Short mmCIF file of C-alpha atoms and ligand atoms in Angstrom, two decimals:
data_model
loop_
_atom_site.label_atom_id
_atom_site.label_comp_id
_atom_site.label_asym_id
_atom_site.label_seq_id
_atom_site.Cartn_x
_atom_site.Cartn_y
_atom_site.Cartn_z
CA MET A 190 -7.61 -34.76 18.06
CA THR A 191 -5.32 -32.48 19.83
CA ILE A 192 -3.77 -28.91 18.41
CA THR A 193 -0.96 -29.74 16.37
CA SER A 194 0.68 -26.65 15.43
CA ALA A 195 3.64 -27.61 17.83
CA SER A 196 4.41 -31.07 16.36
CA THR A 197 5.50 -29.18 13.51
CA SER A 198 6.49 -25.79 14.63
CA THR A 199 6.47 -23.94 17.99
CA SER A 200 7.15 -20.80 16.64
CA THR A 201 3.40 -19.63 15.62
CA ASP A 202 2.26 -20.04 19.08
CA SER A 203 2.09 -16.06 19.94
CA LEU A 204 0.09 -15.62 16.74
CA LEU A 205 -2.06 -18.81 16.81
CA ILE A 206 -5.52 -17.16 17.84
CA ASP A 207 -7.62 -19.90 19.43
CA GLY A 208 -11.06 -19.81 19.77
CA ARG A 209 -11.59 -15.97 19.65
CA GLN A 210 -12.39 -13.64 16.91
CA LEU A 211 -12.03 -9.53 17.00
CA ILE A 212 -14.97 -7.34 17.24
CA GLY A 213 -14.35 -3.89 18.42
CA ARG A 214 -11.26 -4.23 20.89
CA GLU A 215 -12.31 -7.68 22.41
CA TRP A 216 -11.26 -10.82 21.15
CA VAL A 217 -14.59 -12.85 21.87
CA PRO A 218 -16.04 -16.23 20.91
CA SER A 219 -19.25 -16.22 18.96
CA ALA A 220 -22.73 -15.32 20.71
CA THR A 221 -24.04 -18.76 20.55
CA GLY A 222 -20.55 -20.35 21.95
CA ARG A 223 -20.08 -22.67 19.01
CA THR A 224 -16.84 -23.56 17.15
CA ILE A 225 -15.42 -24.99 13.80
CA ASP A 226 -12.86 -27.20 13.58
CA VAL A 227 -9.45 -25.83 11.87
CA ILE A 228 -7.52 -28.86 10.08
CA ASN A 229 -4.12 -29.31 9.05
CA PRO A 230 -5.03 -30.61 5.08
CA ALA A 231 -2.05 -32.64 5.29
CA ASN A 232 -2.87 -35.23 8.01
CA ARG A 233 -6.69 -33.72 9.03
CA GLU A 234 -5.58 -33.09 12.76
CA LEU A 235 -6.58 -30.10 14.29
CA LEU A 236 -4.97 -26.91 14.19
CA ALA A 237 -7.34 -24.29 16.04
CA ARG A 238 -10.85 -23.86 16.71
CA ILE A 239 -12.84 -20.98 15.70
CA PRO A 240 -15.69 -18.90 16.64
CA ARG A 241 -18.82 -19.98 14.37
CA SER A 242 -20.54 -17.01 14.34
CA ASP A 243 -23.85 -15.49 12.58
CA ALA A 244 -25.96 -12.81 12.00
CA ALA A 245 -26.01 -11.67 15.66
CA ASP A 246 -22.18 -11.51 15.73
CA VAL A 247 -22.07 -9.90 12.39
CA ASP A 248 -24.69 -7.31 13.60
CA ALA A 249 -22.12 -6.78 16.66
CA ALA A 250 -19.51 -6.21 14.64
CA VAL A 251 -21.29 -3.57 12.64
CA GLU A 252 -21.80 -1.51 16.09
CA ALA A 253 -18.12 -1.82 16.83
CA ALA A 254 -17.42 -0.52 13.17
CA GLU A 255 -19.91 2.26 13.19
CA GLN A 256 -18.58 3.30 16.59
CA ALA A 257 -15.02 3.73 15.34
CA PHE A 258 -15.65 5.24 11.96
CA PRO A 259 -15.77 9.03 12.86
CA ALA A 260 -12.52 9.41 14.37
CA TRP A 261 -10.96 7.16 11.95
CA ARG A 262 -12.30 9.03 9.04
CA ASP A 263 -11.47 11.98 10.42
CA THR A 264 -7.60 11.36 11.31
CA ASN A 265 -5.23 12.67 9.44
CA ALA A 266 -4.20 11.11 6.36
CA SER A 267 -0.66 11.50 7.22
CA VAL A 268 -1.28 9.87 10.45
CA ARG A 269 -3.41 7.02 9.10
CA ALA A 270 -0.49 6.32 6.88
CA SER A 271 1.80 6.17 9.38
CA ILE A 272 -0.52 3.51 11.52
CA ILE A 273 -0.63 1.37 8.55
CA PHE A 274 2.99 1.59 7.72
CA ARG A 275 3.87 0.35 11.27
CA TRP A 276 1.34 -2.58 10.58
CA ALA A 277 3.69 -3.26 7.65
CA ASP A 278 6.69 -3.54 9.79
CA LEU A 279 5.31 -5.52 12.23
CA ILE A 280 4.22 -8.03 9.60
CA GLU A 281 7.99 -7.68 8.18
CA GLN A 282 9.37 -8.64 11.70
CA ASN A 283 6.67 -11.67 12.23
CA ALA A 284 7.10 -12.34 8.40
CA ASP A 285 8.31 -16.27 9.16
CA GLU A 286 5.48 -16.46 11.84
CA LEU A 287 2.67 -15.50 9.57
CA ASP A 288 4.23 -17.71 6.41
CA GLN A 289 4.59 -20.32 8.86
CA LEU A 290 0.75 -20.17 9.98
CA GLU A 291 -0.24 -19.78 6.52
CA SER A 292 1.70 -22.65 5.50
CA GLN A 293 -0.06 -24.76 8.00
CA GLU A 294 -3.43 -23.77 7.43
CA VAL A 295 -3.69 -23.65 3.73
CA GLY A 296 -1.32 -26.77 3.40
CA ARG A 297 1.18 -25.34 1.27
CA PRO A 298 5.21 -25.26 1.58
CA SER A 299 6.72 -21.99 2.24
CA TRP A 300 6.65 -19.18 -0.58
CA GLY A 301 9.85 -17.67 0.41
CA PRO A 302 10.36 -13.88 1.28
CA SER A 303 6.94 -12.72 1.94
CA ARG A 304 5.60 -10.10 -0.05
CA LEU A 305 2.94 -8.72 2.58
CA PRO A 306 5.16 -6.08 4.11
CA ALA A 307 5.42 -4.66 0.32
CA GLN A 308 1.63 -5.17 -0.51
CA LEU A 309 1.07 -3.07 2.25
CA ARG A 310 3.16 -0.32 2.06
CA PHE A 311 2.26 0.34 -1.27
CA ILE A 312 -1.50 0.80 0.13
CA ALA A 313 -0.35 2.62 2.79
CA GLY A 314 1.42 5.31 0.31
CA GLN A 315 -1.57 6.11 -1.38
CA VAL A 316 -3.36 7.26 1.87
CA ASP A 317 -2.15 10.55 1.57
CA LYS A 318 -2.73 10.89 -1.99
CA VAL A 319 -6.62 10.13 -1.93
CA GLN A 320 -7.31 13.31 -4.03
CA GLY A 321 -10.18 15.43 -5.82
CA VAL A 322 -10.17 17.60 -8.48
CA SER A 323 -11.03 21.07 -9.09
CA LEU A 324 -14.01 21.88 -11.34
CA PRO A 325 -14.44 24.64 -13.60
CA THR A 326 -17.83 27.16 -12.71
CA TYR A 327 -20.37 28.91 -14.66
CA SER A 328 -19.34 32.09 -12.80
CA PRO A 329 -16.61 33.66 -10.89
CA ASP A 330 -18.77 33.54 -7.23
CA THR A 331 -18.52 29.90 -7.29
CA ILE A 332 -15.71 27.38 -6.73
CA GLY A 333 -16.15 23.63 -7.44
CA PHE A 334 -14.07 20.62 -6.48
CA THR A 335 -14.94 16.81 -5.50
CA LEU A 336 -13.86 15.15 -2.26
CA ARG A 337 -13.22 11.56 -2.02
CA GLU A 338 -15.29 10.38 0.86
CA PRO A 339 -14.95 7.00 2.62
CA TYR A 340 -18.25 5.07 2.73
CA GLY A 341 -18.27 4.30 6.62
CA VAL A 342 -18.60 0.70 7.56
CA VAL A 343 -17.46 -2.33 4.75
CA GLY A 344 -17.68 -5.46 4.16
CA ALA A 345 -15.09 -8.28 2.86
CA ILE A 346 -15.09 -12.06 2.26
CA ILE A 347 -12.52 -13.83 1.49
CA PRO A 348 -11.68 -17.21 0.22
CA TRP A 349 -9.32 -19.57 1.69
CA ASN A 350 -6.34 -19.90 -0.96
CA ALA A 351 -3.89 -16.89 0.09
CA PRO A 352 -5.55 -15.76 3.17
CA GLY A 353 -2.66 -13.36 4.05
CA ALA A 354 -2.61 -11.42 0.65
CA MET A 355 -6.52 -11.59 0.52
CA PHE A 356 -6.61 -10.04 3.93
CA LEU A 357 -4.36 -6.89 3.03
CA ASN A 358 -5.76 -6.27 -0.24
CA GLU A 359 -9.31 -5.69 1.29
CA VAL A 360 -8.38 -4.43 4.44
CA GLY A 361 -5.96 -2.50 3.84
CA ALA A 362 -7.25 -0.64 1.20
CA ALA A 363 -10.57 -0.01 2.90
CA ILE A 364 -9.14 1.30 6.27
CA ALA A 365 -6.37 3.54 4.17
CA ALA A 366 -9.53 5.22 2.29
CA GLY A 367 -10.76 5.81 6.21
CA ASN A 368 -13.61 2.78 6.03
CA THR A 369 -13.71 1.12 9.22
CA ILE A 370 -14.36 -2.74 8.08
CA VAL A 371 -16.03 -6.41 8.99
CA ILE A 372 -14.01 -9.06 7.63
CA LYS A 373 -15.21 -13.13 7.13
CA PRO A 374 -12.14 -14.89 6.47
CA ALA A 375 -12.83 -18.61 5.09
CA GLU A 376 -13.22 -21.29 7.53
CA ASP A 377 -10.64 -23.48 6.25
CA ALA A 378 -8.00 -20.55 6.58
CA PRO A 379 -9.38 -18.03 9.17
CA LEU A 380 -5.64 -18.03 11.32
CA THR A 381 -3.45 -15.85 9.31
CA PRO A 382 -6.17 -13.49 9.01
CA LEU A 383 -6.64 -13.68 12.68
CA ALA A 384 -2.75 -12.88 12.95
CA LEU A 385 -2.87 -9.81 11.16
CA ALA A 386 -5.68 -8.36 12.78
CA LYS A 387 -3.86 -8.81 16.01
CA LEU A 388 -0.64 -6.84 14.54
CA ALA A 389 -3.09 -4.43 13.57
CA LEU A 390 -3.91 -3.43 16.63
CA ASP A 391 -0.39 -3.85 18.02
CA ALA A 392 0.50 -1.26 15.42
CA GLY A 393 -2.13 1.45 16.84
CA VAL A 394 -5.15 0.61 14.31
CA PRO A 395 -7.82 1.78 16.77
CA ALA A 396 -10.73 -0.87 18.03
CA GLY A 397 -13.36 -1.04 16.15
CA VAL A 398 -11.74 -0.32 12.68
CA ILE A 399 -11.25 -4.25 11.99
CA ASN A 400 -13.47 -6.33 12.71
CA VAL A 401 -12.95 -9.67 11.95
CA VAL A 402 -16.26 -12.37 12.67
CA THR A 403 -15.11 -16.31 11.53
CA GLY A 404 -17.69 -18.50 10.52
CA TYR A 405 -19.24 -20.54 7.35
CA GLY A 406 -20.37 -18.80 4.59
CA SER A 407 -23.89 -19.71 4.64
CA GLU A 408 -23.89 -18.03 8.29
CA ALA A 409 -21.28 -15.26 9.12
CA GLY A 410 -20.70 -14.92 5.44
CA ALA A 411 -24.10 -14.59 4.13
CA ALA A 412 -25.26 -11.78 7.00
CA ILE A 413 -22.36 -9.51 5.71
CA PRO A 414 -23.95 -8.38 2.00
CA ALA A 415 -27.80 -8.51 3.93
CA HIS A 416 -26.44 -6.05 6.27
CA PRO A 417 -28.43 -2.84 5.69
CA ARG A 418 -25.79 -0.83 7.10
CA ILE A 419 -22.53 -2.31 5.47
CA ARG A 420 -22.15 0.41 2.76
CA ARG A 421 -19.61 -1.58 0.07
CA ILE A 422 -18.55 -5.19 -0.22
CA GLY A 423 -15.59 -6.56 -1.60
CA PHE A 424 -15.87 -10.62 -2.59
CA THR A 425 -13.30 -13.21 -3.75
CA GLY A 426 -14.48 -16.62 -4.14
CA SER A 427 -16.28 -18.96 -6.74
CA PRO A 428 -18.66 -17.42 -9.53
CA ALA A 429 -21.55 -18.98 -7.47
CA THR A 430 -21.04 -17.58 -4.11
CA GLY A 431 -20.40 -14.40 -6.03
CA SER A 432 -23.67 -14.16 -7.66
CA LEU A 433 -25.28 -15.01 -4.23
CA ILE A 434 -23.44 -11.97 -2.83
CA MET A 435 -24.57 -9.80 -5.50
CA GLU A 436 -28.02 -10.78 -4.98
CA ALA A 437 -28.02 -9.53 -1.24
CA CYS A 438 -26.22 -6.52 -2.43
CA ALA A 439 -28.90 -5.83 -4.91
CA ARG A 440 -31.52 -6.39 -2.21
CA ASN A 441 -29.71 -3.17 -0.20
CA LEU A 442 -28.45 -1.55 -3.10
CA THR A 443 -24.80 -2.04 -1.81
CA PRO A 444 -21.85 -1.60 -4.51
CA LEU A 445 -19.45 -4.17 -4.80
CA HIS A 446 -16.47 -5.80 -6.46
CA LEU A 447 -16.08 -9.59 -7.46
CA GLU A 448 -13.07 -11.47 -8.11
CA LEU A 449 -14.52 -14.88 -9.11
CA GLY A 450 -11.65 -17.21 -10.32
CA GLY A 451 -10.27 -17.85 -13.77
CA LYS A 452 -9.78 -20.75 -16.63
CA SER A 453 -6.69 -18.92 -17.89
CA PRO A 454 -5.30 -19.89 -21.11
CA GLN A 455 -1.36 -20.34 -21.83
CA VAL A 456 -0.86 -19.92 -25.35
CA VAL A 457 2.20 -21.28 -26.71
CA PHE A 458 3.47 -20.17 -30.45
CA ALA A 459 6.00 -22.21 -32.25
CA ASP A 460 9.04 -19.91 -31.47
CA ALA A 461 8.47 -19.74 -27.49
CA ASP A 462 11.38 -19.99 -25.57
CA LEU A 463 10.52 -23.66 -24.02
CA ASP A 464 12.84 -23.44 -21.52
CA ALA A 465 11.54 -20.39 -19.94
CA ALA A 466 8.05 -21.17 -20.76
CA VAL A 467 7.71 -25.25 -19.32
CA PRO A 468 9.00 -24.91 -15.81
CA ALA A 469 7.06 -21.61 -15.86
CA MET A 470 3.56 -23.07 -16.69
CA VAL A 471 4.42 -25.98 -14.55
CA ALA A 472 4.81 -24.13 -11.36
CA GLY A 473 1.78 -22.12 -12.16
CA ILE A 474 -0.12 -25.04 -11.99
CA THR A 475 1.24 -26.63 -9.08
CA LEU A 476 1.84 -23.71 -7.06
CA ASN A 477 -0.54 -23.69 -4.19
CA THR A 478 -1.66 -27.12 -5.56
CA GLY A 479 -3.40 -25.27 -8.45
CA GLN A 480 -5.33 -23.39 -5.97
CA ILE A 481 -5.05 -20.29 -7.30
CA CYS A 482 -7.71 -18.21 -9.50
CA ALA A 483 -5.28 -16.99 -11.63
CA ALA A 484 -3.17 -20.51 -12.36
CA GLY A 485 -2.63 -20.97 -16.10
CA SER A 486 -4.88 -24.21 -16.72
CA ARG A 487 -4.82 -24.45 -20.13
CA VAL A 488 -2.13 -24.61 -22.42
CA VAL A 489 -2.76 -23.68 -25.95
CA VAL A 490 -0.27 -24.44 -28.07
CA MET A 491 0.18 -24.91 -31.98
CA ARG A 492 0.61 -27.69 -33.52
CA SER A 493 3.90 -27.86 -34.71
CA ILE A 494 5.33 -27.72 -31.11
CA HIS A 495 2.71 -29.84 -29.57
CA ALA A 496 4.47 -33.28 -28.90
CA GLU A 497 7.85 -31.54 -28.09
CA LEU A 498 5.54 -29.03 -25.63
CA VAL A 499 3.52 -31.98 -24.03
CA ASP A 500 7.21 -34.18 -23.54
CA ARG A 501 8.64 -31.62 -22.02
CA LEU A 502 5.72 -30.34 -19.53
CA ALA A 503 5.38 -34.33 -18.10
CA ALA A 504 9.24 -34.32 -17.49
CA GLU A 505 8.81 -30.94 -15.64
CA MET A 506 5.94 -32.37 -13.87
CA GLN A 507 7.51 -35.26 -12.57
CA LYS A 508 9.92 -33.33 -10.95
CA VAL A 509 7.55 -31.80 -8.43
CA THR A 510 7.82 -33.38 -5.36
CA VAL A 511 4.55 -33.80 -3.09
CA GLY A 512 4.10 -34.14 0.48
CA PRO A 513 3.11 -32.19 3.82
CA TRP A 514 4.57 -28.40 3.83
CA HIS A 515 7.14 -28.71 6.62
CA GLN A 516 8.86 -31.25 4.56
CA PRO A 517 11.22 -30.48 1.60
CA VAL A 518 8.42 -30.50 -1.36
CA THR A 519 7.28 -28.04 -4.25
CA MET A 520 3.55 -29.23 -3.44
CA GLY A 521 1.42 -29.63 -0.91
CA PRO A 522 -2.20 -31.23 -0.53
CA LEU A 523 -5.95 -29.62 -1.24
CA ILE A 524 -7.18 -27.49 1.35
CA ASN A 525 -10.26 -29.95 2.49
CA GLU A 526 -12.00 -33.02 1.29
CA LYS A 527 -14.30 -31.21 -0.86
CA GLN A 528 -11.92 -29.61 -2.74
CA TYR A 529 -10.13 -33.11 -3.07
CA ASP A 530 -13.16 -34.81 -4.04
CA ARG A 531 -13.93 -32.43 -7.11
CA VAL A 532 -10.37 -32.38 -8.17
CA LEU A 533 -10.53 -36.54 -8.44
CA ASN A 534 -13.92 -36.12 -10.29
CA TYR A 535 -12.60 -33.40 -12.56
CA ILE A 536 -9.88 -36.18 -13.11
CA GLU A 537 -12.15 -38.76 -13.58
CA LEU A 538 -14.43 -36.56 -16.09
CA GLY A 539 -11.26 -35.71 -18.14
CA LYS A 540 -10.53 -39.60 -18.89
CA GLN A 541 -14.15 -40.54 -19.18
CA GLY A 542 -14.48 -37.27 -21.65
CA GLY A 543 -11.93 -38.71 -23.97
CA ALA A 544 -8.55 -37.15 -22.96
CA ASP A 545 -5.22 -38.61 -22.13
CA VAL A 546 -3.52 -38.63 -19.31
CA VAL A 547 0.20 -38.17 -19.67
CA THR A 548 0.96 -37.93 -16.12
CA GLY A 549 -0.27 -37.97 -12.88
CA GLY A 550 -4.04 -38.76 -12.53
CA GLY A 551 -4.66 -40.07 -9.30
CA VAL A 552 -3.37 -39.91 -5.62
CA PRO A 553 -0.18 -40.56 -4.69
CA GLN A 554 1.23 -43.55 -2.62
CA GLY A 555 3.09 -43.91 0.82
CA ASP A 556 3.75 -43.18 4.23
CA LEU A 557 4.07 -39.62 3.50
CA TYR A 558 0.79 -38.67 2.46
CA GLY A 559 -1.21 -40.31 5.33
CA ASN A 560 -4.71 -39.33 5.73
CA GLY A 561 -3.82 -36.06 3.73
CA PHE A 562 -5.76 -34.38 0.55
CA PHE A 563 -2.73 -34.83 -1.92
CA VAL A 564 -3.41 -35.34 -5.05
CA GLN A 565 -1.18 -36.08 -8.12
CA PRO A 566 0.05 -33.28 -10.47
CA THR A 567 -1.80 -34.36 -13.47
CA LEU A 568 -1.09 -33.50 -17.40
CA PHE A 569 -3.85 -34.05 -19.75
CA ASP A 570 -3.56 -34.07 -23.42
CA ASN A 571 -6.12 -34.19 -26.49
CA VAL A 572 -7.90 -32.13 -24.70
CA SER A 573 -11.23 -30.74 -26.95
CA PRO A 574 -12.00 -26.80 -26.23
CA ASP A 575 -15.68 -28.04 -25.03
CA MET A 576 -15.02 -30.75 -22.67
CA ARG A 577 -15.59 -29.77 -19.23
CA ILE A 578 -12.01 -30.02 -18.03
CA ALA A 579 -11.48 -27.09 -20.34
CA GLN A 580 -14.08 -25.21 -19.59
CA GLU A 581 -14.67 -24.99 -15.42
CA GLU A 582 -12.62 -24.02 -12.95
CA ILE A 583 -10.87 -27.18 -11.49
CA PHE A 584 -8.60 -25.47 -8.44
CA GLY A 585 -6.43 -27.99 -8.37
CA PRO A 586 -2.95 -29.14 -9.97
CA VAL A 587 -4.82 -29.98 -13.77
CA LEU A 588 -3.26 -29.01 -16.78
CA SER A 589 -5.05 -29.32 -20.15
CA VAL A 590 -3.56 -29.48 -23.36
CA ILE A 591 -5.35 -28.20 -26.61
CA ALA A 592 -3.49 -28.46 -29.93
CA VAL A 593 -4.32 -25.54 -32.60
CA ASP A 594 -3.28 -24.58 -35.86
CA THR A 595 -3.45 -20.56 -36.14
CA GLU A 596 -3.69 -17.47 -34.15
CA GLU A 597 -6.85 -16.85 -35.18
CA GLU A 598 -7.87 -20.36 -33.32
CA ALA A 599 -5.47 -19.92 -30.50
CA ILE A 600 -7.57 -16.78 -29.79
CA ALA A 601 -10.72 -18.28 -30.14
CA VAL A 602 -9.83 -21.25 -27.89
CA ALA A 603 -8.36 -18.83 -25.62
CA ASN A 604 -11.11 -16.88 -24.98
CA GLY A 605 -13.97 -19.69 -25.30
CA THR A 606 -14.74 -20.16 -21.73
CA ASP A 607 -16.81 -17.93 -19.49
CA TYR A 608 -13.87 -16.99 -17.30
CA GLY A 609 -11.48 -13.88 -18.55
CA LEU A 610 -9.05 -13.56 -15.47
CA VAL A 611 -5.32 -14.00 -16.74
CA ALA A 612 -4.15 -14.94 -19.96
CA SER A 613 -0.31 -15.64 -20.89
CA VAL A 614 1.50 -15.86 -24.35
CA TRP A 615 4.57 -17.44 -24.96
CA THR A 616 6.06 -16.12 -27.85
CA GLN A 617 9.59 -14.14 -28.93
CA ASP A 618 7.84 -12.02 -31.94
CA VAL A 619 6.72 -8.59 -31.04
CA GLY A 620 3.81 -8.56 -33.73
CA ILE A 621 2.07 -11.84 -32.02
CA ALA A 622 2.99 -9.96 -28.68
CA VAL A 623 1.08 -7.03 -29.19
CA ARG A 624 -1.61 -8.68 -31.30
CA MET A 625 -2.43 -11.05 -28.50
CA SER A 626 -2.28 -8.70 -25.91
CA ARG A 627 -5.13 -6.77 -27.32
CA ALA A 628 -7.04 -9.90 -28.63
CA LEU A 629 -7.19 -11.94 -25.44
CA ASN A 630 -10.25 -11.40 -22.73
CA ALA A 631 -8.42 -11.10 -19.41
CA GLY A 632 -7.73 -8.55 -16.71
CA GLN A 633 -4.10 -9.47 -16.57
CA VAL A 634 -2.02 -10.73 -19.60
CA GLY A 635 1.15 -11.93 -19.20
CA VAL A 636 3.80 -12.21 -22.26
CA ASN A 637 6.55 -14.70 -21.39
CA ASN A 638 5.33 -14.38 -18.03
CA ALA A 639 2.62 -17.08 -16.17
CA ILE A 640 0.46 -15.38 -13.79
CA GLY A 641 1.28 -12.07 -14.51
CA ALA A 642 3.81 -12.03 -11.96
CA GLY A 643 7.25 -9.35 -11.73
CA VAL A 644 4.56 -6.27 -12.15
CA ILE A 645 4.20 -4.27 -8.60
CA GLY A 646 1.07 -2.93 -8.16
CA GLY A 647 -0.85 -4.19 -11.13
CA PRO A 648 -4.70 -3.81 -11.21
CA PHE A 649 -6.21 -7.13 -10.69
CA GLY A 650 -10.02 -8.57 -11.75
CA GLY A 651 -11.54 -10.47 -14.53
CA TYR A 652 -13.32 -9.63 -17.44
CA LYS A 653 -16.59 -11.45 -18.23
CA ASN A 654 -17.38 -14.01 -15.18
CA SER A 655 -14.23 -13.96 -13.48
CA GLY A 656 -15.88 -10.46 -12.01
CA PHE A 657 -15.48 -6.56 -12.22
CA GLY A 658 -14.01 -4.44 -10.08
CA ARG A 659 -10.11 -3.91 -9.52
CA THR A 660 -8.17 -4.99 -6.47
CA MET A 661 -4.70 -3.89 -5.90
CA GLY A 662 -3.05 -1.15 -8.21
CA ALA A 663 -2.76 2.57 -7.99
CA ASP A 664 -6.71 3.07 -7.63
CA SER A 665 -6.76 0.22 -4.63
CA VAL A 666 -7.69 3.11 -2.37
CA LEU A 667 -9.75 5.27 -4.50
CA ASN A 668 -11.88 2.36 -5.07
CA TRP A 669 -13.34 2.23 -1.23
CA THR A 670 -14.15 5.85 -1.71
CA GLN A 671 -17.54 7.74 -3.15
CA VAL A 672 -17.42 11.03 -4.64
CA LYS A 673 -18.94 14.14 -3.85
CA THR A 674 -19.03 17.21 -5.66
CA VAL A 675 -19.02 20.26 -3.56
CA SER A 676 -19.97 23.99 -5.06
CA MET A 677 -19.31 26.89 -3.28
CA ARG A 678 -20.77 30.23 -3.85
CA SER A 679 -20.07 33.61 -2.38
CA ALA A 680 -22.91 35.49 -1.09
CA THR A 681 -21.38 38.66 -3.64
CA LEU A 682 -19.63 38.90 -6.70
CA PRO A 683 -15.94 39.05 -6.08
CA GLN A 684 -14.98 42.99 -6.27
CA PHE A 685 -11.22 43.57 -7.57
P1 ADP B 241 -15.35 -22.29 -1.98
O1 ADP B 241 -15.97 -22.96 -2.23
O2 ADP B 241 -13.60 -22.50 -2.97
O3 ADP B 241 -14.87 -22.24 -0.55
P2 ADP B 241 -16.54 -19.71 -1.66
O4 ADP B 241 -16.67 -19.22 -3.32
O5 ADP B 241 -17.91 -20.51 -1.05
O6 ADP B 241 -15.59 -20.75 -2.22
O7 ADP B 241 -16.07 -19.42 -0.65
C1 ADP B 241 -15.74 -18.33 -0.57
C2 ADP B 241 -15.76 -17.36 0.38
O8 ADP B 241 -17.34 -17.23 0.53
C3 ADP B 241 -15.42 -17.91 2.09
O9 ADP B 241 -14.87 -16.97 2.69
C4 ADP B 241 -17.20 -18.31 2.29
O10 ADP B 241 -17.31 -18.79 3.78
C5 ADP B 241 -17.79 -17.34 1.79
N1 ADP B 241 -18.87 -17.51 1.52
C6 ADP B 241 -19.76 -18.91 0.93
N2 ADP B 241 -20.94 -18.97 0.32
C7 ADP B 241 -21.33 -17.69 0.97
C8 ADP B 241 -22.42 -17.25 1.03
N3 ADP B 241 -23.95 -17.87 1.06
N4 ADP B 241 -22.53 -15.91 1.53
C9 ADP B 241 -21.53 -15.30 2.31
N5 ADP B 241 -20.23 -15.80 2.03
C10 ADP B 241 -20.04 -17.36 1.29
#
């Protein structure tokens, strides 16, 4: 195998960091010198190697973060904000390169103009607005107020499906609050996070404020929540891993937020504008090859329009073009072999369970697909709510249609999984929209909108097993602070 970034693009070279990770001011290999291959999911060729770190590397990163913390905490908020704004400017100047890097490692076609600079500027704008409150006191010789203070060294573990946005969500908000951070990106897609860390240093974020330790979840990842001097954790990933992280945090009494995926319903009423709904629903389940926690993977439709909707969804899905990211296609491969086997296994489970494959249901054939992890966008009809494909997160381009007869049944089916991340309602009736917005158990509800798109700064997170805590939103920086109440008493009563 050879490093093949040059075969699809030469422009990522300056941001492609090969074989090293960021600890303090140094770009270093792992303490053991071991590495992990990062593979292009479209052809299984080598993109780069990353350090295979473990607890020793995490410990070194915590040391570096501890050393950087006092000065960063005490840097005045205007200066901290301006450094983060400068980081956003550099991300904007390098947006095309970053986009190509992320496309290569995730295997997705370009998402168009990057939202990363705007995402980071939204966070940077909060840095100098971290405020406490003044408190009433029992006596005039006392003044009371709250301070919002950073935790110190914090940790984050992020997945591979949107590494750029995930990295900025956690790192941007954590350092904006004055914390220093140790973050482990996913072993499948660490290159965009490493590139973003490089740009942060270039922008003037002091050494040690951001430390990126790469490696496997069971090694470098597990060492983060287990570390007693990491004071807060942010995790995005699967429920099974989230549960392990929470157990480790419990042992150290470390607070955390968890974002754990979903099985998001798209509830379609008889009066829905299908011209708008159908393309949005198909895009929602095929964008990033369905590997988005917010993907609307269950269509819950009123029986009166069931047949028409299925026909239209199938026709729309057949327009999705599949191939490597640098071809003019709308959908790339899955991220890796594990994910490929998992999605094909769910497709098999759907067939065996008695659901009908309307379109897709397998692997695309042809030279374009070579050795990559490609699957067909797949539409299942006549799915019953208790089937595994209707209950479990597939994390692939697989859409299940469930027909219902009443609004009550629609609510019961939509809410009838362990998850509660996102839900969409398609209707032109404002009464239905209001009732459903309240009735759906999800952290985000979109009306005539898939994946809740179109909102700037909406808090993001789950109900039920989709997790707890919120990222983004007006409180994204406050979430990385702890509150101190100060009461200050004069030695003598004031004389007026
Ligand atoms: P997936 O199976 O889709 O990769 P995970 O939840 O396992 O989803 O992975 C999300 C992130 O969690 C990745 O960065 C991964 O390396 C990390 N991870 C996996 N297992 C553990 C673990 N036991 N402890 C800490 N982090 C982990």
